[in-house]
JSON list of C-alpha atoms in Angstrom, two decimals:
[
{"chain": "A", "resi": 1, "resn": "MET", "atom": "CA", "xyz": [30.34, -3.30, -7.81]},
{"chain": "A", "resi": 2, "resn": "LYS", "atom": "CA", "xyz": [31.98, 0.05, -8.42]},
{"chain": "A", "resi": 3, "resn": "GLN", "atom": "CA", "xyz": [32.26, 2.55, -5.62]},
{"chain": "A", "resi": 4, "resn": "VAL", "atom": "CA", "xyz": [30.01, 5.61, -5.54]},
{"chain": "A", "resi": 5, "resn": "LYS", "atom": "CA", "xyz": [32.00, 8.78, -6.05]},
{"chain": "A", "resi": 6, "resn": "PRO", "atom": "CA", "xyz": [31.69, 11.07, -3.02]},
{"chain": "A", "resi": 7, "resn": "VAL", "atom": "CA", "xyz": [32.30, 14.28, -4.99]},
{"chain": "A", "resi": 8, "resn": "LEU", "atom": "CA", "xyz": [30.72, 15.23, -8.31]},
{"chain": "A", "resi": 9, "resn": "THR", "atom": "CA", "xyz": [32.69, 16.92, -11.01]},
{"chain": "A", "resi": 10, "resn": "LYS", "atom": "CA", "xyz": [31.16, 20.04, -12.55]},
{"chain": "A", "resi": 11, "resn": "VAL", "atom": "CA", "xyz": [30.54, 18.08, -15.76]},
{"chain": "A", "resi": 12, "resn": "GLU", "atom": "CA", "xyz": [28.72, 15.25, -13.93]},
{"chain": "A", "resi": 13, "resn": "ARG", "atom": "CA", "xyz": [26.54, 17.68, -11.98]},
{"chain": "A", "resi": 14, "resn": "SER", "atom": "CA", "xyz": [25.93, 19.81, -15.06]},
{"chain": "A", "resi": 15, "resn": "ARG", "atom": "CA", "xyz": [24.72, 16.98, -17.27]},
{"chain": "A", "resi": 16, "resn": "THR", "atom": "CA", "xyz": [22.55, 15.59, -14.48]},
{"chain": "A", "resi": 17, "resn": "ILE", "atom": "CA", "xyz": [20.97, 19.01, -13.87]},
{"chain": "A", "resi": 18, "resn": "GLU", "atom": "CA", "xyz": [20.46, 19.35, -17.64]},
{"chain": "A", "resi": 19, "resn": "TRP", "atom": "CA", "xyz": [18.56, 16.03, -17.66]},
{"chain": "A", "resi": 20, "resn": "LEU", "atom": "CA", "xyz": [16.40, 17.14, -14.71]},
{"chain": "A", "resi": 21, "resn": "GLU", "atom": "CA", "xyz": [15.67, 20.48, -16.38]},
{"chain": "A", "resi": 22, "resn": "SER", "atom": "CA", "xyz": [14.72, 18.71, -19.61]},
{"chain": "A", "resi": 23, "resn": "PHE", "atom": "CA", "xyz": [12.38, 16.39, -17.74]},
{"chain": "A", "resi": 24, "resn": "ALA", "atom": "CA", "xyz": [10.77, 19.29, -15.85]},
{"chain": "A", "resi": 25, "resn": "LYS", "atom": "CA", "xyz": [10.24, 21.14, -19.13]},
{"chain": "A", "resi": 26, "resn": "ALA", "atom": "CA", "xyz": [8.58, 18.05, -20.62]},
{"chain": "A", "resi": 27, "resn": "VAL", "atom": "CA", "xyz": [6.19, 17.97, -17.65]},
{"chain": "A", "resi": 28, "resn": "ARG", "atom": "CA", "xyz": [5.43, 21.71, -17.90]},
{"chain": "A", "resi": 29, "resn": "ASP", "atom": "CA", "xyz": [4.86, 21.45, -21.67]},
{"chain": "A", "resi": 30, "resn": "ARG", "atom": "CA", "xyz": [2.96, 18.17, -21.34]},
{"chain": "A", "resi": 31, "resn": "ASP", "atom": "CA", "xyz": [5.35, 16.89, -23.98]},
{"chain": "A", "resi": 32, "resn": "TYR", "atom": "CA", "xyz": [5.17, 13.13, -23.53]},
{"chain": "A", "resi": 33, "resn": "ASN", "atom": "CA", "xyz": [7.46, 12.50, -26.52]},
{"chain": "A", "resi": 34, "resn": "ALA", "atom": "CA", "xyz": [10.20, 14.69, -25.03]},
{"chain": "A", "resi": 35, "resn": "GLY", "atom": "CA", "xyz": [9.79, 12.86, -21.72]},
{"chain": "A", "resi": 36, "resn": "ARG", "atom": "CA", "xyz": [9.99, 9.49, -23.48]},
{"chain": "A", "resi": 37, "resn": "GLU", "atom": "CA", "xyz": [13.29, 10.49, -25.12]},
{"chain": "A", "resi": 38, "resn": "LEU", "atom": "CA", "xyz": [14.83, 10.88, -21.67]},
{"chain": "A", "resi": 39, "resn": "MET", "atom": "CA", "xyz": [13.82, 7.42, -20.49]},
{"chain": "A", "resi": 40, "resn": "ASP", "atom": "CA", "xyz": [14.78, 3.81, -21.21]},
{"chain": "A", "resi": 41, "resn": "ASP", "atom": "CA", "xyz": [12.00, 1.63, -22.67]},
{"chain": "A", "resi": 42, "resn": "SER", "atom": "CA", "xyz": [12.38, -0.87, -19.82]},
{"chain": "A", "resi": 43, "resn": "CYS", "atom": "CA", "xyz": [12.19, 1.68, -17.00]},
{"chain": "A", "resi": 44, "resn": "VAL", "atom": "CA", "xyz": [10.34, 1.01, -13.76]},
{"chain": "A", "resi": 45, "resn": "GLY", "atom": "CA", "xyz": [8.34, 3.69, -11.97]},
{"chain": "A", "resi": 46, "resn": "PHE", "atom": "CA", "xyz": [6.52, 4.32, -8.72]},
{"chain": "A", "resi": 47, "resn": "GLY", "atom": "CA", "xyz": [4.27, 7.28, -8.14]},
{"chain": "A", "resi": 48, "resn": "THR", "atom": "CA", "xyz": [1.47, 8.83, -6.17]},
{"chain": "A", "resi": 49, "resn": "VAL", "atom": "CA", "xyz": [-1.00, 7.73, -8.87]},
{"chain": "A", "resi": 50, "resn": "ALA", "atom": "CA", "xyz": [0.63, 4.62, -10.36]},
{"chain": "A", "resi": 51, "resn": "GLU", "atom": "CA", "xyz": [1.67, 2.24, -7.64]},
{"chain": "A", "resi": 52, "resn": "ARG", "atom": "CA", "xyz": [4.14, 0.37, -9.89]},
{"chain": "A", "resi": 53, "resn": "VAL", "atom": "CA", "xyz": [4.72, 0.39, -13.64]},
{"chain": "A", "resi": 54, "resn": "ILE", "atom": "CA", "xyz": [7.18, -1.73, -15.61]},
{"chain": "A", "resi": 55, "resn": "SER", "atom": "CA", "xyz": [7.90, -0.19, -19.01]},
{"chain": "A", "resi": 56, "resn": "LEU", "atom": "CA", "xyz": [7.97, 3.23, -20.50]},
{"chain": "A", "resi": 57, "resn": "ASP", "atom": "CA", "xyz": [4.54, 2.74, -22.09]},
{"chain": "A", "resi": 58, "resn": "GLU", "atom": "CA", "xyz": [3.04, 1.88, -18.68]},
{"chain": "A", "resi": 59, "resn": "LEU", "atom": "CA", "xyz": [4.80, 4.86, -17.07]},
{"chain": "A", "resi": 60, "resn": "VAL", "atom": "CA", "xyz": [3.42, 7.27, -19.66]},
{"chain": "A", "resi": 61, "resn": "GLU", "atom": "CA", "xyz": [-0.13, 5.89, -19.49]},
{"chain": "A", "resi": 62, "resn": "GLY", "atom": "CA", "xyz": [-0.32, 5.02, -15.81]},
{"chain": "A", "resi": 63, "resn": "GLN", "atom": "CA", "xyz": [1.42, 8.04, -14.27]},
{"chain": "A", "resi": 64, "resn": "TRP", "atom": "CA", "xyz": [2.36, 10.83, -16.66]},
{"chain": "A", "resi": 65, "resn": "ARG", "atom": "CA", "xyz": [-0.94, 11.17, -18.56]},
{"chain": "A", "resi": 66, "resn": "ARG", "atom": "CA", "xyz": [-2.86, 11.06, -15.29]},
{"chain": "A", "resi": 67, "resn": "VAL", "atom": "CA", "xyz": [-0.72, 13.78, -13.63]},
{"chain": "A", "resi": 68, "resn": "TRP", "atom": "CA", "xyz": [0.94, 16.08, -16.16]},
{"chain": "A", "resi": 69, "resn": "GLY", "atom": "CA", "xyz": [-2.36, 17.37, -17.54]},
{"chain": "A", "resi": 70, "resn": "ARG", "atom": "CA", "xyz": [-3.33, 18.56, -14.05]},
{"chain": "A", "resi": 71, "resn": "THR", "atom": "CA", "xyz": [0.01, 20.25, -13.35]},
{"chain": "A", "resi": 72, "resn": "ILE", "atom": "CA", "xyz": [1.26, 23.82, -13.79]},
{"chain": "A", "resi": 73, "resn": "GLY", "atom": "CA", "xyz": [4.82, 25.08, -13.27]},
{"chain": "A", "resi": 74, "resn": "PHE", "atom": "CA", "xyz": [6.58, 21.84, -12.35]},
{"chain": "A", "resi": 75, "resn": "ALA", "atom": "CA", "xyz": [10.17, 22.40, -11.17]},
{"chain": "A", "resi": 76, "resn": "PHE", "atom": "CA", "xyz": [12.81, 20.49, -9.25]},
{"chain": "A", "resi": 77, "resn": "ASP", "atom": "CA", "xyz": [14.65, 22.13, -6.34]},
{"chain": "A", "resi": 78, "resn": "LEU", "atom": "CA", "xyz": [17.94, 21.88, -8.20]},
{"chain": "A", "resi": 79, "resn": "ASP", "atom": "CA", "xyz": [19.95, 23.88, -5.66]},
{"chain": "A", "resi": 80, "resn": "ASN", "atom": "CA", "xyz": [19.31, 21.22, -3.03]},
{"chain": "A", "resi": 81, "resn": "ALA", "atom": "CA", "xyz": [19.30, 18.11, -5.22]},
{"chain": "A", "resi": 82, "resn": "VAL", "atom": "CA", "xyz": [21.47, 15.30, -3.93]},
{"chain": "A", "resi": 83, "resn": "ILE", "atom": "CA", "xyz": [23.28, 13.48, -6.73]},
{"chain": "A", "resi": 84, "resn": "HIS", "atom": "CA", "xyz": [25.39, 10.34, -6.42]},
{"chain": "A", "resi": 85, "resn": "THR", "atom": "CA", "xyz": [27.32, 8.91, -9.37]},
{"chain": "A", "resi": 86, "resn": "SER", "atom": "CA", "xyz": [29.25, 5.85, -10.40]},
{"chain": "A", "resi": 87, "resn": "ASP", "atom": "CA", "xyz": [30.65, 4.99, -13.81]},
{"chain": "A", "resi": 88, "resn": "GLU", "atom": "CA", "xyz": [27.37, 3.34, -14.78]},
{"chain": "A", "resi": 89, "resn": "PHE", "atom": "CA", "xyz": [24.59, 5.09, -12.82]},
{"chain": "A", "resi": 90, "resn": "ILE", "atom": "CA", "xyz": [23.49, 8.43, -11.40]},
{"chain": "A", "resi": 91, "resn": "VAL", "atom": "CA", "xyz": [20.98, 8.67, -8.57]},
{"chain": "A", "resi": 92, "resn": "CYS", "atom": "CA", "xyz": [19.19, 12.01, -8.10]},
{"chain": "A", "resi": 93, "resn": "CYS", "atom": "CA", "xyz": [17.13, 12.82, -5.03]},
{"chain": "A", "resi": 94, "resn": "SER", "atom": "CA", "xyz": [15.25, 16.09, -5.31]},
{"chain": "A", "resi": 95, "resn": "MET", "atom": "CA", "xyz": [12.27, 17.87, -3.89]},
{"chain": "A", "resi": 96, "resn": "TRP", "atom": "CA", "xyz": [9.87, 19.33, -6.48]},
{"chain": "A", "resi": 97, "resn": "GLN", "atom": "CA", "xyz": [6.99, 21.77, -6.60]},
{"chain": "A", "resi": 98, "resn": "SER", "atom": "CA", "xyz": [4.08, 22.46, -8.90]},
{"chain": "A", "resi": 99, "resn": "GLU", "atom": "CA", "xyz": [0.56, 23.77, -8.87]},
{"chain": "A", "resi": 100, "resn": "GLY", "atom": "CA", "xyz": [-2.20, 21.20, -9.03]},
{"chain": "A", "resi": 101, "resn": "ILE", "atom": "CA", "xyz": [-5.24, 21.96, -11.19]},
{"chain": "A", "resi": 102, "resn": "ASP", "atom": "CA", "xyz": [-8.62, 21.30, -9.62]},
{"chain": "A", "resi": 103, "resn": "LYS", "atom": "CA", "xyz": [-11.52, 22.75, -11.63]},
{"chain": "A", "resi": 104, "resn": "GLU", "atom": "CA", "xyz": [-13.99, 22.33, -8.76]},
{"chain": "A", "resi": 105, "resn": "ARG", "atom": "CA", "xyz": [-11.93, 23.51, -5.80]},
{"chain": "A", "resi": 106, "resn": "GLY", "atom": "CA", "xyz": [-9.31, 25.73, -7.46]},
{"chain": "A", "resi": 107, "resn": "ASN", "atom": "CA", "xyz": [-5.61, 25.31, -8.01]},
{"chain": "A", "resi": 108, "resn": "TYR", "atom": "CA", "xyz": [-3.35, 24.44, -5.09]},
{"chain": "A", "resi": 109, "resn": "LEU", "atom": "CA", "xyz": [0.34, 24.13, -4.20]},
{"chain": "A", "resi": 110, "resn": "ARG", "atom": "CA", "xyz": [1.64, 20.61, -4.66]},
{"chain": "A", "resi": 111, "resn": "ARG", "atom": "CA", "xyz": [5.06, 19.71, -3.29]},
{"chain": "A", "resi": 112, "resn": "GLY", "atom": "CA", "xyz": [6.81, 16.38, -3.32]},
{"chain": "A", "resi": 113, "resn": "ARG", "atom": "CA", "xyz": [9.98, 14.38, -3.59]},
{"chain": "A", "resi": 114, "resn": "SER", "atom": "CA", "xyz": [11.60, 12.31, -6.27]},
{"chain": "A", "resi": 115, "resn": "THR", "atom": "CA", "xyz": [14.26, 9.71, -6.73]},
{"chain": "A", "resi": 116, "resn": "ILE", "atom": "CA", "xyz": [15.51, 9.16, -10.26]},
{"chain": "A", "resi": 117, "resn": "VAL", "atom": "CA", "xyz": [18.06, 6.60, -11.41]},
{"chain": "A", "resi": 118, "resn": "LEU", "atom": "CA", "xyz": [19.83, 7.35, -14.67]},
{"chain": "A", "resi": 119, "resn": "ARG", "atom": "CA", "xyz": [21.92, 4.89, -16.67]},
{"chain": "A", "resi": 120, "resn": "VAL", "atom": "CA", "xyz": [25.13, 6.42, -18.02]},
{"chain": "A", "resi": 121, "resn": "ASP", "atom": "CA", "xyz": [25.70, 5.42, -21.65]},
{"chain": "A", "resi": 122, "resn": "GLY", "atom": "CA", "xyz": [28.66, 7.50, -22.79]},
{"chain": "A", "resi": 123, "resn": "PRO", "atom": "CA", "xyz": [27.44, 11.08, -23.05]},
{"chain": "A", "resi": 124, "resn": "GLU", "atom": "CA", "xyz": [23.80, 10.00, -22.89]},
{"chain": "A", "resi": 125, "resn": "LEU", "atom": "CA", "xyz": [21.72, 9.62, -19.73]},
{"chain": "A", "resi": 126, "resn": "LYS", "atom": "CA", "xyz": [18.56, 7.47, -19.75]},
{"chain": "A", "resi": 127, "resn": "GLY", "atom": "CA", "xyz": [16.10, 7.21, -16.90]},
{"chain": "A", "resi": 128, "resn": "ILE", "atom": "CA", "xyz": [15.68, 3.63, -15.73]},
{"chain": "A", "resi": 129, "resn": "HIS", "atom": "CA", "xyz": [13.70, 4.32, -12.55]},
{"chain": "A", "resi": 130, "resn": "THR", "atom": "CA", "xyz": [11.57, 7.18, -11.25]},
{"chain": "A", "resi": 131, "resn": "HIS", "atom": "CA", "xyz": [9.75, 7.54, -7.97]},
{"chain": "A", "resi": 132, "resn": "PHE", "atom": "CA", "xyz": [7.60, 10.64, -7.57]},
{"chain": "A", "resi": 133, "resn": "SER", "atom": "CA", "xyz": [5.31, 11.23, -4.62]},
{"chain": "A", "resi": 134, "resn": "VAL", "atom": "CA", "xyz": [3.65, 14.18, -2.96]},
{"chain": "A", "resi": 135, "resn": "LEU", "atom": "CA", "xyz": [4.64, 15.17, 0.56]},
{"chain": "A", "resi": 136, "resn": "PRO", "atom": "CA", "xyz": [2.52, 13.61, 3.29]},
{"chain": "A", "resi": 137, "resn": "GLY", "atom": "CA", "xyz": [-0.55, 15.72, 3.96]},
{"chain": "A", "resi": 138, "resn": "THR", "atom": "CA", "xyz": [-0.55, 17.28, 0.50]},
{"chain": "A", "resi": 139, "resn": "ARG", "atom": "CA", "xyz": [-3.97, 17.54, -1.12]},
{"chain": "A", "resi": 140, "resn": "SER", "atom": "CA", "xyz": [-4.23, 15.19, -4.09]}
]
């Protein structure tokens, strides 16, 4: 197994941040196709809504479609994201924030954390695992 690099180059951090920004934009725009383009078909996901999904189709149906439509202003805390890289993988750990939509009780602040594993394929990054969950005590 290759060693994890302790220090990111500007290029590594930049392309990882670009991936995170693209994913956040897909969530904000509710653009499932754009989100799909960032992920590998055989990805695995955990979430607050979907306990465990094993494929991109399951991730989209079991988590994204159940959450993105009730979300406004999704953004990662990119300044404090922790990113680890190797030649083959990138692991991103980041807090996130959005506004949850609740037609009966009104919108509310929703904060959480994420872990995303990206596979490095030359210049392309593909998500192979995501884990999104709200912070304990957050209204769901």
